[in-house]
Short mmCIF file of C-alpha atoms in Angstrom, two decimals:
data_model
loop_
_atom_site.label_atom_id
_atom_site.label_comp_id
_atom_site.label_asym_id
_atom_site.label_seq_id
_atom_site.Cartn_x
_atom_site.Cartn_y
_atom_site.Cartn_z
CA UNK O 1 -19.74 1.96 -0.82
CA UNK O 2 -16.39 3.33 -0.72
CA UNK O 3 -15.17 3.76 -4.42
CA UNK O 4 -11.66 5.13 -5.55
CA UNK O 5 -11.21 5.16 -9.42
CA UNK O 6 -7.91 6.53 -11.30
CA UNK O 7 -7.40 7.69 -14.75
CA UNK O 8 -4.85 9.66 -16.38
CA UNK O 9 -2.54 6.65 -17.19
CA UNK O 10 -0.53 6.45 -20.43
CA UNK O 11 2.14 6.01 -22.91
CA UNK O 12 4.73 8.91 -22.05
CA UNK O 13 8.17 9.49 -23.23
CA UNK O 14 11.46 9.46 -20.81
CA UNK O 15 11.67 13.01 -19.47
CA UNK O 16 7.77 13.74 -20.46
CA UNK O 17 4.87 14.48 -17.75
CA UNK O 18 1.84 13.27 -16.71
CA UNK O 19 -1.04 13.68 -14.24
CA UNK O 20 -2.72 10.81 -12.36
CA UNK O 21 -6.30 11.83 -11.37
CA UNK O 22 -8.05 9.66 -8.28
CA UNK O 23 -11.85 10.01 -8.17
CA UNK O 24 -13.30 9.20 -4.60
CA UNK O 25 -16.92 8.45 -3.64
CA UNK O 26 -18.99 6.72 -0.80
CA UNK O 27 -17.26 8.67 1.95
CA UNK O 28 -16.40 12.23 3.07
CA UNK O 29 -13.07 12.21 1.39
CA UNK O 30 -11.92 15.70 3.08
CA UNK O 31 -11.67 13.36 6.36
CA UNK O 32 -9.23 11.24 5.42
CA UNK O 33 -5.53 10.90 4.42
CA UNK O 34 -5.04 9.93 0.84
CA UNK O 35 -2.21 7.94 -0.31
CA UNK O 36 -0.22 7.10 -4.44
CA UNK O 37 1.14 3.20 -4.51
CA UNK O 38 2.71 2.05 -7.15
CA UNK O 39 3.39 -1.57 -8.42
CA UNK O 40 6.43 -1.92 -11.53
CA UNK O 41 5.53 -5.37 -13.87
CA UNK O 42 6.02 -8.17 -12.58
CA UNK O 43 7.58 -6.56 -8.93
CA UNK O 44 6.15 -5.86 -5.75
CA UNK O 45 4.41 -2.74 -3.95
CA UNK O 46 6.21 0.63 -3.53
CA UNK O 47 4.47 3.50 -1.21
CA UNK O 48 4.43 6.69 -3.48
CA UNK O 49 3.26 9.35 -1.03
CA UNK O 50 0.57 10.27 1.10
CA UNK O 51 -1.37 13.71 1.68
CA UNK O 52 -3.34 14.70 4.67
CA UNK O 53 -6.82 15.41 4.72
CA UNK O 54 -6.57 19.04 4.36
CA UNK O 55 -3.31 18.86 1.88
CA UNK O 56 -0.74 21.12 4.28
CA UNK O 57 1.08 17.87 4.34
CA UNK O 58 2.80 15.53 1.77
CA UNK O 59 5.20 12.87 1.84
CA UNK O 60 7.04 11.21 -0.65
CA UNK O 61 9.28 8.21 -1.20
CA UNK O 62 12.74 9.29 -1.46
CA UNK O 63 13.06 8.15 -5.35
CA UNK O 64 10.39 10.87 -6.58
CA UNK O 65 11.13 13.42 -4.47
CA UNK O 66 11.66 16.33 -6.89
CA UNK O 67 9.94 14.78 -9.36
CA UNK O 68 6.65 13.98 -8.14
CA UNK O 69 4.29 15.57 -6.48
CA UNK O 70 0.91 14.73 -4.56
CA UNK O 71 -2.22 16.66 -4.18
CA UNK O 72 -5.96 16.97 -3.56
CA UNK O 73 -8.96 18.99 -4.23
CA UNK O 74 -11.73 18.33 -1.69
CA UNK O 75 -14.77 20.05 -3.62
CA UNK O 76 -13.95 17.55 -6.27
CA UNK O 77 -13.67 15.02 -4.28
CA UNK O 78 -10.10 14.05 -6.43
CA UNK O 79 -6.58 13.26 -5.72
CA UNK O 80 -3.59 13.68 -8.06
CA UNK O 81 -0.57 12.49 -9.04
CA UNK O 82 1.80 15.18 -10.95
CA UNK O 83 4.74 13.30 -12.22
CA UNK O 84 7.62 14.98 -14.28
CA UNK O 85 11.11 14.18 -15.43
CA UNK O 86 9.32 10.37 -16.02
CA UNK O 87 11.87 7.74 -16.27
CA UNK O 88 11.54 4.19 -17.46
CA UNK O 89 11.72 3.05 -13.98
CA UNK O 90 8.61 4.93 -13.25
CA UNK O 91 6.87 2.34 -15.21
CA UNK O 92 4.46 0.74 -13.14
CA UNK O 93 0.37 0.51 -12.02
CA UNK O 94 -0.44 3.46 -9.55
CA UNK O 95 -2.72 2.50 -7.24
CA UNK O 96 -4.95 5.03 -5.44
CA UNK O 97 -5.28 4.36 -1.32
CA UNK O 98 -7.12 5.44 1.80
CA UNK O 99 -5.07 5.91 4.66
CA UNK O 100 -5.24 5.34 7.67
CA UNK O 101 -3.43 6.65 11.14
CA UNK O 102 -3.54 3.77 14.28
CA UNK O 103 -6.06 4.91 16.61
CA UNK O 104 -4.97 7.94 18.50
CA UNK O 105 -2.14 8.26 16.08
CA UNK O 106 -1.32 10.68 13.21
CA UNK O 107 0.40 9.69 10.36
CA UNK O 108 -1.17 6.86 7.61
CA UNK O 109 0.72 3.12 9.01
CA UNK O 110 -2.10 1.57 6.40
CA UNK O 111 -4.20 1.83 3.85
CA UNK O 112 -8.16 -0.09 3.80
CA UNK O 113 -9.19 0.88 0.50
CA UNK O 114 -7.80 0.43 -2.74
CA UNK O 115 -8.59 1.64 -6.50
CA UNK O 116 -8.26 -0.68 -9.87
CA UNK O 117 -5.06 0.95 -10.44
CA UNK O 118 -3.89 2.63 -13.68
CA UNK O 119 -0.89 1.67 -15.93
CA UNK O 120 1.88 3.95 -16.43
CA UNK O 121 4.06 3.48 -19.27
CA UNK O 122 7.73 5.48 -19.78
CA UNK O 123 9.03 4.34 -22.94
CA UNK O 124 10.57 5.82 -26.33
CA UNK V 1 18.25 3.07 5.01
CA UNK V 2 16.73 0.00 6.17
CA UNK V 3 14.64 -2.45 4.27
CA UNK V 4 11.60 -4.17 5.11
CA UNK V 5 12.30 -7.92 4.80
CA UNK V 6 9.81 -11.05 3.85
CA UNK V 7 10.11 -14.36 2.38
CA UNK V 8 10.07 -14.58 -0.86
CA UNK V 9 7.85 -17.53 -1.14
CA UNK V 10 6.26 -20.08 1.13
CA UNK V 11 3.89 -23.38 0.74
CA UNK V 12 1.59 -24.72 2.95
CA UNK V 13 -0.72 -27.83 2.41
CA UNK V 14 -4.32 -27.62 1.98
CA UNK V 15 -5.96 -27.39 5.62
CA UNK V 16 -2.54 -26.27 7.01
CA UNK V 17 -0.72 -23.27 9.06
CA UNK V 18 1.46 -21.05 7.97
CA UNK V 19 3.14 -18.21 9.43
CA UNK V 20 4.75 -15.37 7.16
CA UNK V 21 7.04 -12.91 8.66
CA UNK V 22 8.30 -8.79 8.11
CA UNK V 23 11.19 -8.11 9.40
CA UNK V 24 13.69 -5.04 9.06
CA UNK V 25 17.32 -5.27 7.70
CA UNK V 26 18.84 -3.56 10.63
CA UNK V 27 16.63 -3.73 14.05
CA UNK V 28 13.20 -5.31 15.94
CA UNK V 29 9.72 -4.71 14.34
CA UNK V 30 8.06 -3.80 17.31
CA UNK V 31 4.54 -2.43 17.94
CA UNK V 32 4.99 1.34 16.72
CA UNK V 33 5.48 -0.06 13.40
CA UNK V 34 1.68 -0.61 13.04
CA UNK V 35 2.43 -3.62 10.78
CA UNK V 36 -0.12 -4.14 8.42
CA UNK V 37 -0.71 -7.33 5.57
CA UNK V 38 -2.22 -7.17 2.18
CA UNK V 39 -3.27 -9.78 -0.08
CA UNK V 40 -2.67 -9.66 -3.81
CA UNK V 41 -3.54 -12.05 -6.48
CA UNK V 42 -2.14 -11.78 -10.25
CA UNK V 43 -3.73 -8.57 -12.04
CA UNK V 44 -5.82 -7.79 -8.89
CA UNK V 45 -5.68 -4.78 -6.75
CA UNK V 46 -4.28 -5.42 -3.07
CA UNK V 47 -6.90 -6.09 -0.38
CA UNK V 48 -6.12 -4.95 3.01
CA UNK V 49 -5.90 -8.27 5.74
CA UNK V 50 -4.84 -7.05 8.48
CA UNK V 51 -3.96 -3.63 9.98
CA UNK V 52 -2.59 -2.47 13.51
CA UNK V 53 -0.85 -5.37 13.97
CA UNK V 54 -3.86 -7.63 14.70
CA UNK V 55 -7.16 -5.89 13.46
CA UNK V 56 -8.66 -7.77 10.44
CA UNK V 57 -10.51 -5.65 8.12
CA UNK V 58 -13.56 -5.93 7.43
CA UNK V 59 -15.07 -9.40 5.85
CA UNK V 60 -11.80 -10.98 6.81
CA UNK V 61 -12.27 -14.40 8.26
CA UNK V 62 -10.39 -15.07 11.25
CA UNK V 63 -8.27 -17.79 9.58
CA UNK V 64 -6.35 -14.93 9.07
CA UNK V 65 -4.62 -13.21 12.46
CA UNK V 66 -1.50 -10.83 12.96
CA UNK V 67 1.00 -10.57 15.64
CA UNK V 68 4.49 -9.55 16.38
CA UNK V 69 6.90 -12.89 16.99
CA UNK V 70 10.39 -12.19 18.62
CA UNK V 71 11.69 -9.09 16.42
CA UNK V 72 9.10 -9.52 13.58
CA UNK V 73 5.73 -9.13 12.71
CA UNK V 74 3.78 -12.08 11.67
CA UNK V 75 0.61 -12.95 9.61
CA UNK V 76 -0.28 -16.20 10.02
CA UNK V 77 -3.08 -18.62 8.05
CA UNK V 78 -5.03 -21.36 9.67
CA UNK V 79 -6.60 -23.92 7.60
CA UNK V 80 -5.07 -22.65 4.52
CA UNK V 81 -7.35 -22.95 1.73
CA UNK V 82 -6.72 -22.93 -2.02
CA UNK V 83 -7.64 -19.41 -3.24
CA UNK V 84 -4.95 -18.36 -0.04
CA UNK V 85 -2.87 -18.81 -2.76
CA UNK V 86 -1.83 -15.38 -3.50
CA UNK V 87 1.28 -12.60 -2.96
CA UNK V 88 1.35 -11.40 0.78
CA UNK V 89 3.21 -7.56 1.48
CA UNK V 90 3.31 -6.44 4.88
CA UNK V 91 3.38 -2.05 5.24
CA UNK V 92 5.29 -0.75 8.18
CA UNK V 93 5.62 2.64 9.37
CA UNK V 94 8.48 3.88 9.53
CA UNK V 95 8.27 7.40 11.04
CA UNK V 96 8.26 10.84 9.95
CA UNK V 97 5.47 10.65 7.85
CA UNK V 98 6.98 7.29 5.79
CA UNK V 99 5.60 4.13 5.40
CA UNK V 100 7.73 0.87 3.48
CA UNK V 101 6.29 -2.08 1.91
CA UNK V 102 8.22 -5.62 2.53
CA UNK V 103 9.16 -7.16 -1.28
CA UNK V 104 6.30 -9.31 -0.71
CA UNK V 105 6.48 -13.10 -0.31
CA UNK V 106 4.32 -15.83 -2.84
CA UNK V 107 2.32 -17.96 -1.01
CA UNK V 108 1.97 -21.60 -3.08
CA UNK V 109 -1.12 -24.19 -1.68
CA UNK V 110 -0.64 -27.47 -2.55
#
């Protein structure tokens, strides 16, 4: 059973840091393309970034860029979320995400698994 | 930069059809966006509907089906049923490595 759990979520002060941590089990994680989503109260879905399976690529949406910054160890089986320079707009659940290329395509269009999500807080 | 574009909210009756679209702000969604749906219900993560336009995931009942309709993609519900009721996003890629989520439309049953 494919299981993606994050942790690392917090109170943190405007300008502060943090690091998300994504633990993946119940498939061979190096394989696939991981992916950050993000969800502010009350709003809708935001795409974060994505990393390929072997981390020599990363993508970010244009409002972290700079700021944020994705990555992955495969012998833990872990994905991360480094986030600096944290503003109150950063406030939000991160969601951890498999993704997914189309068939016979290479970059994620989707994601089919999703973790709990954890809560994010930027506030003095 | 262009925006990925849904209804904000929709209702259908009990037993009824209803189609929700993604669109873009400036063009055609057309199939090399991969559209793909997500359900969401209040405090819930999102589970993943449809994917490659019209590939349910799996353990989705085929009430559910994708498609792209004139310059949009569509998800559409047959026989809607009362825990349907939830927030619909549709994902499409947008190239060079970037994917967008629509703002998501609220789907009332009643």
């Amino acid at each position: 059973e494919v299981q993606l759990v994050e942790s690392g979520g917090g109170l943190v002060q405007p300008g502060g840091s943090l690091r998300l941590s994504c633990a993946a089990s119940g498939f061979t994680f190096s394989s696939y393309w991981m992916s950050w989503v993000r969800q502010a109260p009350g709003k809708g879905l935001e795409w974060v970034a994505n990393i390929k399976e072997d981390g020599s690529e990363k993508y970010h949406v244009d409002s972290v860029k700079g700021r944020f910054t994705i990555s992955r160890d495969n012998a833990k089986n872990s994905l991360y979320l480094h986030m600096n320079s944290l503003r109150a707009e950063d406030t939000a659940v991160y969601y951890c995400a498999r993704g997914r290329p189309p068939i016979g395509s290479y970059y994620v269009s989707h994601f089919d698994y999703w973790g709990q999500g954890t809560l994010v807080t930027v506030s003095s | 930069q262009t925006v990925v574009t849904q209804e904000p909210s929709f209702s259908v009756s009990p037993g009824g059809t209803v189609t929700l679209t993604c669109g873009l702000s400036s063009g055609s969604v057309s199939t090399t966006y991969y559209p793909s749906w997500y359900q969401q219900t209040p405090g819930q993560a999102p589970r993943t509907l449809i994917y490659s336009i019209n590939t349910r995931s799996s353990g989705v009942p085929d009430r559910f089906s994708g498609s792209i309709l004139g310059s949009k993609a569509a998800l559409t519900i047959t026989g809607a049923q009362a825990d349907d009721e939830s927030h619909y996003y549709c994902v499409l890629y947008m190239g060079s490595g970037i994917v967008a989520f629509g703002g998501g439309t609220k789907l009332t049953v009643l």
